[in-house]
PDB file of C-alpha atoms in Angstrom:
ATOM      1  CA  UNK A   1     -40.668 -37.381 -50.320  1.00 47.00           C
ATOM      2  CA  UNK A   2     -42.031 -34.479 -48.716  1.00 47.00           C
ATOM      3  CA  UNK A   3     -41.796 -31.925 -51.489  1.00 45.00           C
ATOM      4  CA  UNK A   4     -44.314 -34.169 -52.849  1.00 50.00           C
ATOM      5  CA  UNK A   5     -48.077 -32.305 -52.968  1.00 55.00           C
ATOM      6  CA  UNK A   6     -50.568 -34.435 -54.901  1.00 67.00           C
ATOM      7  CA  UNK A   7     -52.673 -31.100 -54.916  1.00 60.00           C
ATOM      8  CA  UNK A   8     -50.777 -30.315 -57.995  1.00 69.00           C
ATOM      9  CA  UNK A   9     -51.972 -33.370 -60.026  1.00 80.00           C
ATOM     10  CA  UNK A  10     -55.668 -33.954 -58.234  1.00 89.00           C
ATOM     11  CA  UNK A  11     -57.912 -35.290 -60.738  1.00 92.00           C
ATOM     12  CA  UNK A  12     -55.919 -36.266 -63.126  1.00 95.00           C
ATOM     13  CA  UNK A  13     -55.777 -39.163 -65.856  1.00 96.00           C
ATOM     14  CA  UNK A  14     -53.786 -41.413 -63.179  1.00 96.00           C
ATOM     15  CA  UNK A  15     -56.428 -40.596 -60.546  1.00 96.00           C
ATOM     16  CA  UNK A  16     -59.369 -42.068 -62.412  1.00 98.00           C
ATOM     17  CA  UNK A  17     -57.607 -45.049 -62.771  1.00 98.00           C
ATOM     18  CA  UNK A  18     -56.531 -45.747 -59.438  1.00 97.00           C
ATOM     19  CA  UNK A  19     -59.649 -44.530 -57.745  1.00 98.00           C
ATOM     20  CA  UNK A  20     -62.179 -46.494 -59.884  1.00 98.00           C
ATOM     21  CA  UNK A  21     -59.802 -49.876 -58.969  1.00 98.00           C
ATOM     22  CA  UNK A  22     -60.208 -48.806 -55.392  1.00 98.00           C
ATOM     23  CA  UNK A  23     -63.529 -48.473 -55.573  1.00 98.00           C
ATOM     24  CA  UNK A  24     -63.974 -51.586 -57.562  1.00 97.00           C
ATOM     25  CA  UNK A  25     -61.736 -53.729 -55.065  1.00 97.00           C
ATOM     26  CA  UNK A  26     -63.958 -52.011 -51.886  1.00 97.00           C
ATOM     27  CA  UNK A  27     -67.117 -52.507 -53.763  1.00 96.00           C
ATOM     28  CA  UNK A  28     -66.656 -56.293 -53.995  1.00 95.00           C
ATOM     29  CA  UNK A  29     -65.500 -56.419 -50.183  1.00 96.00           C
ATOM     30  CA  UNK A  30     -68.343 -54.995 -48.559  1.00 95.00           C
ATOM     31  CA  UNK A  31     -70.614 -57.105 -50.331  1.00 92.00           C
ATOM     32  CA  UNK A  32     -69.427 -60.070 -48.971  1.00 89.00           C
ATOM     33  CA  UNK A  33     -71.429 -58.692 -45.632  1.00 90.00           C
ATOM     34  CA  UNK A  34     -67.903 -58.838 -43.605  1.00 95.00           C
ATOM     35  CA  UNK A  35     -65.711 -56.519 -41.464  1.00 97.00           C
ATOM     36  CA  UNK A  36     -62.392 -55.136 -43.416  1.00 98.00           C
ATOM     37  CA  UNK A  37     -59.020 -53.561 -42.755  1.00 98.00           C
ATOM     38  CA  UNK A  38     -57.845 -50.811 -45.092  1.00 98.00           C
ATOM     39  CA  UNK A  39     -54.260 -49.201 -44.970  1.00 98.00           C
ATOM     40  CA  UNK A  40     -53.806 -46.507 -47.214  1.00 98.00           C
ATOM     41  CA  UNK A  41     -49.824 -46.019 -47.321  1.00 97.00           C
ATOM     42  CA  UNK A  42     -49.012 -43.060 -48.881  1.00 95.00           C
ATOM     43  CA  UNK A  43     -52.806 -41.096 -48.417  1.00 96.00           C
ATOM     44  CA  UNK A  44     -52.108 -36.950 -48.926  1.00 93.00           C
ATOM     45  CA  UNK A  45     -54.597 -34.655 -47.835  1.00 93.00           C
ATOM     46  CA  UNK A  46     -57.553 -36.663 -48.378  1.00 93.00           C
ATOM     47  CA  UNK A  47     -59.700 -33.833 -50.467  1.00 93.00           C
ATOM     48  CA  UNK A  48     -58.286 -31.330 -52.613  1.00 93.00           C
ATOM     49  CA  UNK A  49     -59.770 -28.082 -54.602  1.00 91.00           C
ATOM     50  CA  UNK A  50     -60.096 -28.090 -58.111  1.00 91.00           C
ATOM     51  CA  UNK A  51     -60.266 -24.307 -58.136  1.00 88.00           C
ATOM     52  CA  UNK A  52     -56.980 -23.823 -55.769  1.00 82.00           C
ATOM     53  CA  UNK A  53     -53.986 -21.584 -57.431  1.00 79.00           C
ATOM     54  CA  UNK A  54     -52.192 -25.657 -57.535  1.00 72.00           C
ATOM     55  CA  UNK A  55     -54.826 -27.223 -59.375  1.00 76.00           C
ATOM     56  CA  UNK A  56     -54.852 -24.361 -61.756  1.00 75.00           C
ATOM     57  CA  UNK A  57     -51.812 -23.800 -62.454  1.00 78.00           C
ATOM     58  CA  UNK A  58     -51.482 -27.433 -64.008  1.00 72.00           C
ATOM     59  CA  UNK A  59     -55.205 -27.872 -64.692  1.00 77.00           C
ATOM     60  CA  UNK A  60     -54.224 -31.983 -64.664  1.00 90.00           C
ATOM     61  CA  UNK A  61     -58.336 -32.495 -63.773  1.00 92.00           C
ATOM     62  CA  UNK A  62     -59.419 -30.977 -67.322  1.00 92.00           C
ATOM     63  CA  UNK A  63     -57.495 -34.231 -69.325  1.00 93.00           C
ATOM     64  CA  UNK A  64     -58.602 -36.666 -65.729  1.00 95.00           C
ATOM     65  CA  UNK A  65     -62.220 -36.474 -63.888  1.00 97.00           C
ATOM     66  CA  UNK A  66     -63.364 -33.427 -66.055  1.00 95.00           C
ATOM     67  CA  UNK A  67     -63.432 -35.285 -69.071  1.00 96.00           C
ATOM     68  CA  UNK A  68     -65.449 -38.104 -67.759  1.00 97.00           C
ATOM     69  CA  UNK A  69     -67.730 -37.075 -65.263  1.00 96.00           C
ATOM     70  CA  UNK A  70     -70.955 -37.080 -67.137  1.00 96.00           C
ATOM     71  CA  UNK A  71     -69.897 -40.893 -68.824  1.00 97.00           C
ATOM     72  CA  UNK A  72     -73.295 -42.517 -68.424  1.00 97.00           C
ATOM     73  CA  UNK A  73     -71.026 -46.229 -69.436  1.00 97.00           C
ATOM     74  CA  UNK A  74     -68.390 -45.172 -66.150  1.00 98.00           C
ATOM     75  CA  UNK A  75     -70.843 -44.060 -63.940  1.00 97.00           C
ATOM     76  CA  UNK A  76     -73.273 -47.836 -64.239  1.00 97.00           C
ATOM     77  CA  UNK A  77     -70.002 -49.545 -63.744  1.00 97.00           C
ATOM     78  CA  UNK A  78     -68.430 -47.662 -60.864  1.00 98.00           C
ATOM     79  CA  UNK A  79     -70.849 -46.130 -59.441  1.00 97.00           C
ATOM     80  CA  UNK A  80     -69.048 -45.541 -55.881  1.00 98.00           C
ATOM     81  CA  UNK A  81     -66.602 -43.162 -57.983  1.00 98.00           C
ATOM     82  CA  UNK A  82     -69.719 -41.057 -59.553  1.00 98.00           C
ATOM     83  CA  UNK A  83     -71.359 -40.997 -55.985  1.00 97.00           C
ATOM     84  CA  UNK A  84     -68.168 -39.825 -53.687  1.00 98.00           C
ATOM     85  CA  UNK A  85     -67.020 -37.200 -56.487  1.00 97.00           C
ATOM     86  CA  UNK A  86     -71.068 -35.945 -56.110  1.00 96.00           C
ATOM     87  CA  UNK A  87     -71.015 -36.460 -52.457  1.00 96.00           C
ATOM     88  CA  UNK A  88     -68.114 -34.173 -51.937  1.00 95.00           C
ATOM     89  CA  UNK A  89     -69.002 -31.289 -54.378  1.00 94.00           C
ATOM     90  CA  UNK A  90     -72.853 -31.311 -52.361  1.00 90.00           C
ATOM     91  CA  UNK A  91     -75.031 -32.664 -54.810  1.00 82.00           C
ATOM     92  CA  UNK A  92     -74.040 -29.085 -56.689  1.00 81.00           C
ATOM     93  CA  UNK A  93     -73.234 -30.679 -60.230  1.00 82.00           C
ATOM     94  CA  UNK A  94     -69.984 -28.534 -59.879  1.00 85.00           C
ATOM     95  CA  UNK A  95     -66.759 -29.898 -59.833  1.00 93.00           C
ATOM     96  CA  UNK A  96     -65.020 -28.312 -57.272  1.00 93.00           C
ATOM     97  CA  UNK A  97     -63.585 -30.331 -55.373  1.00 95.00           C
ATOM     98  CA  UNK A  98     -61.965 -34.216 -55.988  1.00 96.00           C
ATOM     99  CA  UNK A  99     -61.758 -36.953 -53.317  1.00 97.00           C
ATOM    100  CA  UNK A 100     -58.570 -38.915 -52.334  1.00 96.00           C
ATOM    101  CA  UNK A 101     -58.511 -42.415 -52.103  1.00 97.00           C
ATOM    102  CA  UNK A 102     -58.759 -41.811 -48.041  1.00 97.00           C
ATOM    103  CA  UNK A 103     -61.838 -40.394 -49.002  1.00 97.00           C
ATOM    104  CA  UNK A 104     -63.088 -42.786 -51.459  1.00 98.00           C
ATOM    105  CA  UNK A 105     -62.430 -45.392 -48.827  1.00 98.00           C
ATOM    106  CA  UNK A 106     -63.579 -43.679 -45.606  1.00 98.00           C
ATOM    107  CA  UNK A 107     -67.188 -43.424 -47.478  1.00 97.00           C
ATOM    108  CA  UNK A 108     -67.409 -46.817 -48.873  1.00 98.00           C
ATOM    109  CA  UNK A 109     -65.849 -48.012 -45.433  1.00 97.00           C
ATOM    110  CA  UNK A 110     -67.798 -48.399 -42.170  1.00 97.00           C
ATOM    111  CA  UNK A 111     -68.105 -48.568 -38.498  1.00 97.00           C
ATOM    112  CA  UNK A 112     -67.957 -52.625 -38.723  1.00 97.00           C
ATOM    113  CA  UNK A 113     -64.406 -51.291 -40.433  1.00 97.00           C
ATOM    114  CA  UNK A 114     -61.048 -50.661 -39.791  1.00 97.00           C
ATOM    115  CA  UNK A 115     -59.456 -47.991 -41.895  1.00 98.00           C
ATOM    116  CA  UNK A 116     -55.896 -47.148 -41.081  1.00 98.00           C
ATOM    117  CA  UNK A 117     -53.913 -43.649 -43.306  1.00 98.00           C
ATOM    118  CA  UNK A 118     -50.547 -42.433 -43.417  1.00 97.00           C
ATOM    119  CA  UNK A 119     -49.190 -39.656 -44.483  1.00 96.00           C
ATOM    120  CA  UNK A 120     -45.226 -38.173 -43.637  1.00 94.00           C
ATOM    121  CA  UNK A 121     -45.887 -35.010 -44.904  1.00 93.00           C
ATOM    122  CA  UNK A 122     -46.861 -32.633 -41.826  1.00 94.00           C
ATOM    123  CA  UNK A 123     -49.359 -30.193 -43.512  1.00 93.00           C
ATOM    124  CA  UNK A 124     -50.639 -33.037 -45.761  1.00 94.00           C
ATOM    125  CA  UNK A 125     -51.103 -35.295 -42.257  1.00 95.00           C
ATOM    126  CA  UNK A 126     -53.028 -32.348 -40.460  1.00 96.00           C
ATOM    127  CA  UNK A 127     -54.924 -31.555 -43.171  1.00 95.00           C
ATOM    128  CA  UNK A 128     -55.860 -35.545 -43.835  1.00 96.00           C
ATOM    129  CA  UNK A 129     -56.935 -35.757 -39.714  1.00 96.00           C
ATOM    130  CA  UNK A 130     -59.382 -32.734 -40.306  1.00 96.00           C
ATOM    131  CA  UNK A 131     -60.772 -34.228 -43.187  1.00 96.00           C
ATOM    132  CA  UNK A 132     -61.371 -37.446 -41.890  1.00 96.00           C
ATOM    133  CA  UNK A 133     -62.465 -36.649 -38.250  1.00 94.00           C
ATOM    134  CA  UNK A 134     -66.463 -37.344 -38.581  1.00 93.00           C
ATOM    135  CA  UNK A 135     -65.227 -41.213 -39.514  1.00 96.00           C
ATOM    136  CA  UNK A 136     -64.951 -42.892 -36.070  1.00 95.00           C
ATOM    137  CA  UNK A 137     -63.099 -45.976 -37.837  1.00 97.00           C
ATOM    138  CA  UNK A 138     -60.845 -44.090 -39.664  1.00 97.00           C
ATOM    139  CA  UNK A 139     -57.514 -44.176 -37.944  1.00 97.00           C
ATOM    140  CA  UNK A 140     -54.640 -41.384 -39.376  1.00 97.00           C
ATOM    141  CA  UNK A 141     -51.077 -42.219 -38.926  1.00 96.00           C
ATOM    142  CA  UNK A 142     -48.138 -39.481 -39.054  1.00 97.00           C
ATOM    143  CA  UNK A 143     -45.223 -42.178 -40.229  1.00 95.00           C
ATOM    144  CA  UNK A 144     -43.501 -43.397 -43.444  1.00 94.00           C
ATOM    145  CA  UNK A 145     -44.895 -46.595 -45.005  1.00 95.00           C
ATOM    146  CA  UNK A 146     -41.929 -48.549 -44.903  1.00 95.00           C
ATOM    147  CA  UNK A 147     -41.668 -48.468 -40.719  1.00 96.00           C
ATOM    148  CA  UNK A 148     -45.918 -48.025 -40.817  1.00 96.00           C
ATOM    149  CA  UNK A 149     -47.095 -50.906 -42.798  1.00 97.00           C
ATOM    150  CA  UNK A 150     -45.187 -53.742 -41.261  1.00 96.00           C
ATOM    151  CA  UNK A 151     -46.103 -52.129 -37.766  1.00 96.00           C
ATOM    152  CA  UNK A 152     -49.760 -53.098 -38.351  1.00 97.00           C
ATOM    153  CA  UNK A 153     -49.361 -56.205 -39.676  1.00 97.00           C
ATOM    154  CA  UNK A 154     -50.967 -58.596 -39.068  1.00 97.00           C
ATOM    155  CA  UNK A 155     -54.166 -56.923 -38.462  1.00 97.00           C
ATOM    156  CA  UNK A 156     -57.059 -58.129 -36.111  1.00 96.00           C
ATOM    157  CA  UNK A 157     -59.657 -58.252 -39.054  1.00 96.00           C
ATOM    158  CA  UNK A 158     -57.780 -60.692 -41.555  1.00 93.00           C
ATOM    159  CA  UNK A 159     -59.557 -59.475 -44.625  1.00 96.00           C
ATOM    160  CA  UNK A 160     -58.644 -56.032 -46.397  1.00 97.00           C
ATOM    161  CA  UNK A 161     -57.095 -54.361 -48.889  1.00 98.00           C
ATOM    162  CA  UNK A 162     -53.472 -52.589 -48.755  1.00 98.00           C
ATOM    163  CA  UNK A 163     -53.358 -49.703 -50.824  1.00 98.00           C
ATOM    164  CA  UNK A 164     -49.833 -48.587 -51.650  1.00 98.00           C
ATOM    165  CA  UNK A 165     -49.399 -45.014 -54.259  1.00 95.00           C
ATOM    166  CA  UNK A 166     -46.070 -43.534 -53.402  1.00 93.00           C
ATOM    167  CA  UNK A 167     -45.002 -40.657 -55.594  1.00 89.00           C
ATOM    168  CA  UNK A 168     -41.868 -42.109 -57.239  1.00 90.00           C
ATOM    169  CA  UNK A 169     -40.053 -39.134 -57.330  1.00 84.00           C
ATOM    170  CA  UNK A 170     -36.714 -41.745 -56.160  1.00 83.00           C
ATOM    171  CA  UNK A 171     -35.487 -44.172 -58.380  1.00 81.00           C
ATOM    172  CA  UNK A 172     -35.201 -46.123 -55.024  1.00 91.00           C
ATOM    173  CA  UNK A 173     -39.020 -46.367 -54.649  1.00 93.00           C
ATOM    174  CA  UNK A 174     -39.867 -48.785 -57.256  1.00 95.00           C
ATOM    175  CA  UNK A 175     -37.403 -50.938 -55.429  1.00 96.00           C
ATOM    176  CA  UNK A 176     -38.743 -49.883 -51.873  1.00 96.00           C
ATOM    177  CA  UNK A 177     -42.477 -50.690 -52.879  1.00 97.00           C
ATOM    178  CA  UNK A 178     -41.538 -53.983 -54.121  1.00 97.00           C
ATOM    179  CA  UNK A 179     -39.869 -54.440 -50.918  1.00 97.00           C
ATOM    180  CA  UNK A 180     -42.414 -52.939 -49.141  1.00 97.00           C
ATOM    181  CA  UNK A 181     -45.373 -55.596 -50.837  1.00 98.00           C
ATOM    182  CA  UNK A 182     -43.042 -58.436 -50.037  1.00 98.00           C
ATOM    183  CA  UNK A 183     -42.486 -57.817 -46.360  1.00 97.00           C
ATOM    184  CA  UNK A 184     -46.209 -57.249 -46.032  1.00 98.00           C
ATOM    185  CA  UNK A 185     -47.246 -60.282 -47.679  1.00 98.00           C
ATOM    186  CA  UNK A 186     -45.574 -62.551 -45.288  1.00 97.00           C
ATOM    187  CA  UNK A 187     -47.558 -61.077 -42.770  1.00 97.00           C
ATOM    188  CA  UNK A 188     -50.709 -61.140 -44.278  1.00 98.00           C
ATOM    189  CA  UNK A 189     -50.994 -63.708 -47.104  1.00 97.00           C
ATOM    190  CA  UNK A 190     -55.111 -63.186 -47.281  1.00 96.00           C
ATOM    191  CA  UNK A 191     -54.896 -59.344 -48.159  1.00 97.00           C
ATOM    192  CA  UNK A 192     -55.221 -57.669 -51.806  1.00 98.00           C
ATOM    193  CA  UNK A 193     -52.680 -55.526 -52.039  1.00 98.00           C
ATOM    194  CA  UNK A 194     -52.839 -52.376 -54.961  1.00 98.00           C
ATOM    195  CA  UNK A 195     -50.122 -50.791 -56.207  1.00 98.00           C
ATOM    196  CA  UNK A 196     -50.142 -48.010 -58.631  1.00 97.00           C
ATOM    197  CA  UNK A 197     -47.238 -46.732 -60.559  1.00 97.00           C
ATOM    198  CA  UNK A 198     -46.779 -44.232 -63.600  1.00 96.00           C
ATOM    199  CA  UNK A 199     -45.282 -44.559 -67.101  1.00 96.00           C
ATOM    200  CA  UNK A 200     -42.998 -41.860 -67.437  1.00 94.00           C
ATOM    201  CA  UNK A 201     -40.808 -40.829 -70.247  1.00 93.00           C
ATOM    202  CA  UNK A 202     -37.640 -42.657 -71.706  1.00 89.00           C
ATOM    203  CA  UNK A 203     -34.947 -41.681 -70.119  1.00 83.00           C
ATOM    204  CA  UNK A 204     -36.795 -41.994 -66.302  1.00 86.00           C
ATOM    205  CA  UNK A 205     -39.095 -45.260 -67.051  1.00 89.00           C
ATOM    206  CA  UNK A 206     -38.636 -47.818 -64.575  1.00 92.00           C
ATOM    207  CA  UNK A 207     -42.105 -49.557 -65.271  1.00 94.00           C
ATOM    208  CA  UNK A 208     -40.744 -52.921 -67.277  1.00 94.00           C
ATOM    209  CA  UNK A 209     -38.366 -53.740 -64.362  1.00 95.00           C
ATOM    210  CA  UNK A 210     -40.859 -52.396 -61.567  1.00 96.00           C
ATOM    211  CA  UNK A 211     -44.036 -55.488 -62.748  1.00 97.00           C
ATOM    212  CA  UNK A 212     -40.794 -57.642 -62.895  1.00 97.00           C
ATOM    213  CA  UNK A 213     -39.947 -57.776 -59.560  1.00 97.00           C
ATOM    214  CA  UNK A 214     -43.552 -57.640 -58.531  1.00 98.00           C
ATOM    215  CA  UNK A 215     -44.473 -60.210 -60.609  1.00 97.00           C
ATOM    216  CA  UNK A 216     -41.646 -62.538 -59.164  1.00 97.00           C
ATOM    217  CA  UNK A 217     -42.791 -62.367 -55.863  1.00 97.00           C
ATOM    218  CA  UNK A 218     -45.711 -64.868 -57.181  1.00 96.00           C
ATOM    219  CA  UNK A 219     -48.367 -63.910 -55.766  1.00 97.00           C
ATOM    220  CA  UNK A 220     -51.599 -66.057 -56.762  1.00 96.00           C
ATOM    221  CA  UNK A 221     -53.960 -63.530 -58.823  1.00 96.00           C
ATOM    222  CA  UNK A 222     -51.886 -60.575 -59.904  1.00 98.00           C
ATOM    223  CA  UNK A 223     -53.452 -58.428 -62.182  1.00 97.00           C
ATOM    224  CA  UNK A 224     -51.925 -55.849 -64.397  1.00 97.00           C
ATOM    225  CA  UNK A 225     -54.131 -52.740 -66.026  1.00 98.00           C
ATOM    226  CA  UNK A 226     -52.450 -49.777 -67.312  1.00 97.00           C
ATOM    227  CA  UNK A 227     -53.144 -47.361 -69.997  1.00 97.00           C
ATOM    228  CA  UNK A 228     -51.520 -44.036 -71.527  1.00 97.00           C
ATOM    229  CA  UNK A 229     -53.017 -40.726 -72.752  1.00 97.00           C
ATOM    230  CA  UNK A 230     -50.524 -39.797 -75.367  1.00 96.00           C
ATOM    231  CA  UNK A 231     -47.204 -40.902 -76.939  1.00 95.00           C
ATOM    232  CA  UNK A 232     -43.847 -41.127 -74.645  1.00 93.00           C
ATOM    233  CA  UNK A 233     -42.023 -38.524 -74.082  1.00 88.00           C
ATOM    234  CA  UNK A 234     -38.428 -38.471 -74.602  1.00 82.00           C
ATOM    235  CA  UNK A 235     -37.211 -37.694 -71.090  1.00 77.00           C
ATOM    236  CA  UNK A 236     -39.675 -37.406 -68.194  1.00 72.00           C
ATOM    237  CA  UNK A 237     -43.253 -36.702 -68.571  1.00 85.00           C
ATOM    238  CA  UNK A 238     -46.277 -38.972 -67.490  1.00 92.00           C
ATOM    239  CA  UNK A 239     -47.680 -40.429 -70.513  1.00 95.00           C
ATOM    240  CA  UNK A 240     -49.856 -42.980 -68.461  1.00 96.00           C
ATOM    241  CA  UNK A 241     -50.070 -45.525 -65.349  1.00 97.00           C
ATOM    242  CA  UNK A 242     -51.021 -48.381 -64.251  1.00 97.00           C
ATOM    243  CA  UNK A 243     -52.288 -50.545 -61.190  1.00 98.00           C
ATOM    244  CA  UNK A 244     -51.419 -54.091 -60.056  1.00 98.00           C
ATOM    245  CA  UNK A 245     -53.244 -56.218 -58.306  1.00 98.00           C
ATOM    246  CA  UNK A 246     -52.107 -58.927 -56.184  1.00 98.00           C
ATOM    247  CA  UNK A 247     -54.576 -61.465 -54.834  1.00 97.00           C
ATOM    248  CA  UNK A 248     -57.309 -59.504 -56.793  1.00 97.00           C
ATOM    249  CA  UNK A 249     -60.394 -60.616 -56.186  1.00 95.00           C
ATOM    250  CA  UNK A 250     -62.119 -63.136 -57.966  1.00 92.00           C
ATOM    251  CA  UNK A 251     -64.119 -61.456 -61.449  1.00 91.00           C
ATOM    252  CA  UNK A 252     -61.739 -58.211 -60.586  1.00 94.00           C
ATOM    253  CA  UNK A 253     -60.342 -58.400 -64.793  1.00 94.00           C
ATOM    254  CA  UNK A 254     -63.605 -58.829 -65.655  1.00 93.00           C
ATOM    255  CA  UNK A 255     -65.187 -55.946 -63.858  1.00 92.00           C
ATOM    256  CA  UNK A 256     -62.288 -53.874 -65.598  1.00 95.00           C
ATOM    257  CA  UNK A 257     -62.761 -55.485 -69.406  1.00 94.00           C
ATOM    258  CA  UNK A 258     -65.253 -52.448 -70.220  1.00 94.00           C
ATOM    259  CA  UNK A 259     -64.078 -49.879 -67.827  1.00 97.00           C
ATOM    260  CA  UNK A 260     -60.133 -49.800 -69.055  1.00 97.00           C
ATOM    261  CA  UNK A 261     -61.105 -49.155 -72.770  1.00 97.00           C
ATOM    262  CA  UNK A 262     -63.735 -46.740 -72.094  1.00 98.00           C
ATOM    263  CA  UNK A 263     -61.241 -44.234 -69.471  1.00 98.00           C
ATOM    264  CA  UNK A 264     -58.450 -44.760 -72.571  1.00 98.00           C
ATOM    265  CA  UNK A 265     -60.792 -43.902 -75.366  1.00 97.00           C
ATOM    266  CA  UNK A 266     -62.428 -40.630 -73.332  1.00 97.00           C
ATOM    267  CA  UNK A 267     -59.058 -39.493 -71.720  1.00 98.00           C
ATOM    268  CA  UNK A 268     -56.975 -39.424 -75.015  1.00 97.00           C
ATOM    269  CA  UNK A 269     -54.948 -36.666 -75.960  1.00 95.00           C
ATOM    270  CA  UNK A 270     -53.414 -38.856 -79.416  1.00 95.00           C
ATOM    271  CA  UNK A 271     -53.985 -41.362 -81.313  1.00 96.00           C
ATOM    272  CA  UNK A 272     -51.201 -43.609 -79.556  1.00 96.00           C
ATOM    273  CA  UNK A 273     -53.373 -44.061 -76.225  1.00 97.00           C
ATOM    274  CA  UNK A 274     -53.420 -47.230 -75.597  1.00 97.00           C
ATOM    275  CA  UNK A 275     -54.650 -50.017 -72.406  1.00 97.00           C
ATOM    276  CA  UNK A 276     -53.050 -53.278 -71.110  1.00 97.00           C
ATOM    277  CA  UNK A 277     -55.210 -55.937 -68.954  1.00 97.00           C
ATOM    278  CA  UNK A 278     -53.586 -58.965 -68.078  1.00 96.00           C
ATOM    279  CA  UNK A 279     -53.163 -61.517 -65.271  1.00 96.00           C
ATOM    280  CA  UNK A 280     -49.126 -62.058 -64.443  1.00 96.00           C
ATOM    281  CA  UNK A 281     -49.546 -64.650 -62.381  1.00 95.00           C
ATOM    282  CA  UNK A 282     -52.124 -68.008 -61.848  1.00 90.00           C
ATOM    283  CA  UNK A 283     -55.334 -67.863 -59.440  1.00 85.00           C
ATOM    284  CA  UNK A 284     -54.047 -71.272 -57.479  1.00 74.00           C
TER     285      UNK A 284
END
């Protein structure tokens, strides 16, 4: 969609969650010693300001990153996550601005790499090339995922990670991304792919059926971690999200067994927070 402007919601509870699995699943990539392919499909801006008139006028960071960015626990675990948010702000021990995932990924990336973003939205696409253009193997794309992805599929370096976080704001997009993941996979069967998705209030909750059909498309290794902040809300309001994993690599659960509890305890807002870790599907 393009009324959609993460800058809005930068920071926030969802973002730690889907960043620290990003950095988790890159992490245990690059220390295999090997050339990777990233495709971010759905990448924003890139960076975004913490102190902008968006990011204030929500102030979604203070219940997100703000809240855990002195955790001595999150920052031994992940440290990529601890290093990127301090690389970005200058060393400054302010936190003033908040990375991306094409950010997270262009850091922990490198030349021996092939990172690939798109982004539809025109301002979000320009602003994404600027803040990318010192990473030579960083490659930005101004297309929609579902004509993008399959167009650079297979790629050359047949190890990666597909990293898929639309907005949702269509009921057609849970469907789409399942669709999307699906078509993908055939073309590349060795890639993780992570998807995240958000647990939104009763009457627009489309989570249950969404891991459904993801889950049926078995998949060897899909992993399922998702937590909430607060009780649901009757109609719309994000009460929590999660990520799956599909062909997550091996120890991937594990690495999240102390991480998942510790972002649900710190990032509470009531007592009805809560976390889910599970495998939906076999590793063989």
């Amino acid at each position: 969609m393009l009324s959609y402007r993460h800058g809005f919601h930068a920071g926030n509870h969802a973002d730690v969650l889907k960043h620290m699995v990003l950095c988790l699943i890159l992490r245990q990539l690059k220390q295999k010693g090997k050339p990777l392919t990233y495709i971010d499909t759905h990448s924003g801006a890139g960076a975004y300001s913490l102190k902008s008139a968006w990011s204030q006028q929500t102030g979604e960071y203070k219940n997100g990153v703000d809240k855990i960015i002195n955790n001595s626990l999150l920052q031994e675990l992940v440290p990529d996550y601890y290093k990127i948010i301090n690389d970005i702000n200058e060393g400054s021990g302010a936190l003033n601005y908040y990375p991306g995932s094409p950010m997270f990924a262009a850091q922990i990336c490198d030349e021996n790499d092939s990172a690939n973003f798109m982004e539809l939205h025109p301002t979000e696409y320009e602003n994404l090339k600027y803040n990318l253009h010192h990473y030579s193997y960083c490659h930005v794309h101004h297309r929609d995922a579902a004509e993008g992805l399959p167009a650079l599929l297979p790629p050359a370096i047949r190890r990666g990670l597909i990293f898929i976080d639309p907005s949702y704001e269509l009921e057609n997009d849970y469907k789409n991304t399942i669709s999307l993941v699906k078509n993908a996979y055939t073309k590349f069967p060795q890639g993780i792919f992570a998807i995240w998705y958000p647990l939104l209030g009763k009457a627009s909750n489309h989570a249950y059926e969404f891991i459904r059909g993801i889950t049926k498309l078995n998949i060897r290794r899909t992993v399922r971690a998702e937590f909430t902040v607060c009780a649901q809300d009757t109609l719309m309001g994000m009460h929590g999200s999660g990520m799956v994993v599909c062909n997550a690599p091996f120890g991937f659960k594990e690495n999240l067994d102390k991480i998942l509890p510790e972002i649900t305890e710190q990032l509470a807002i009531d007592k009805t927070a809560e976390f889910k870790l599970e495998k939906l599907t076999p590793d063989d």
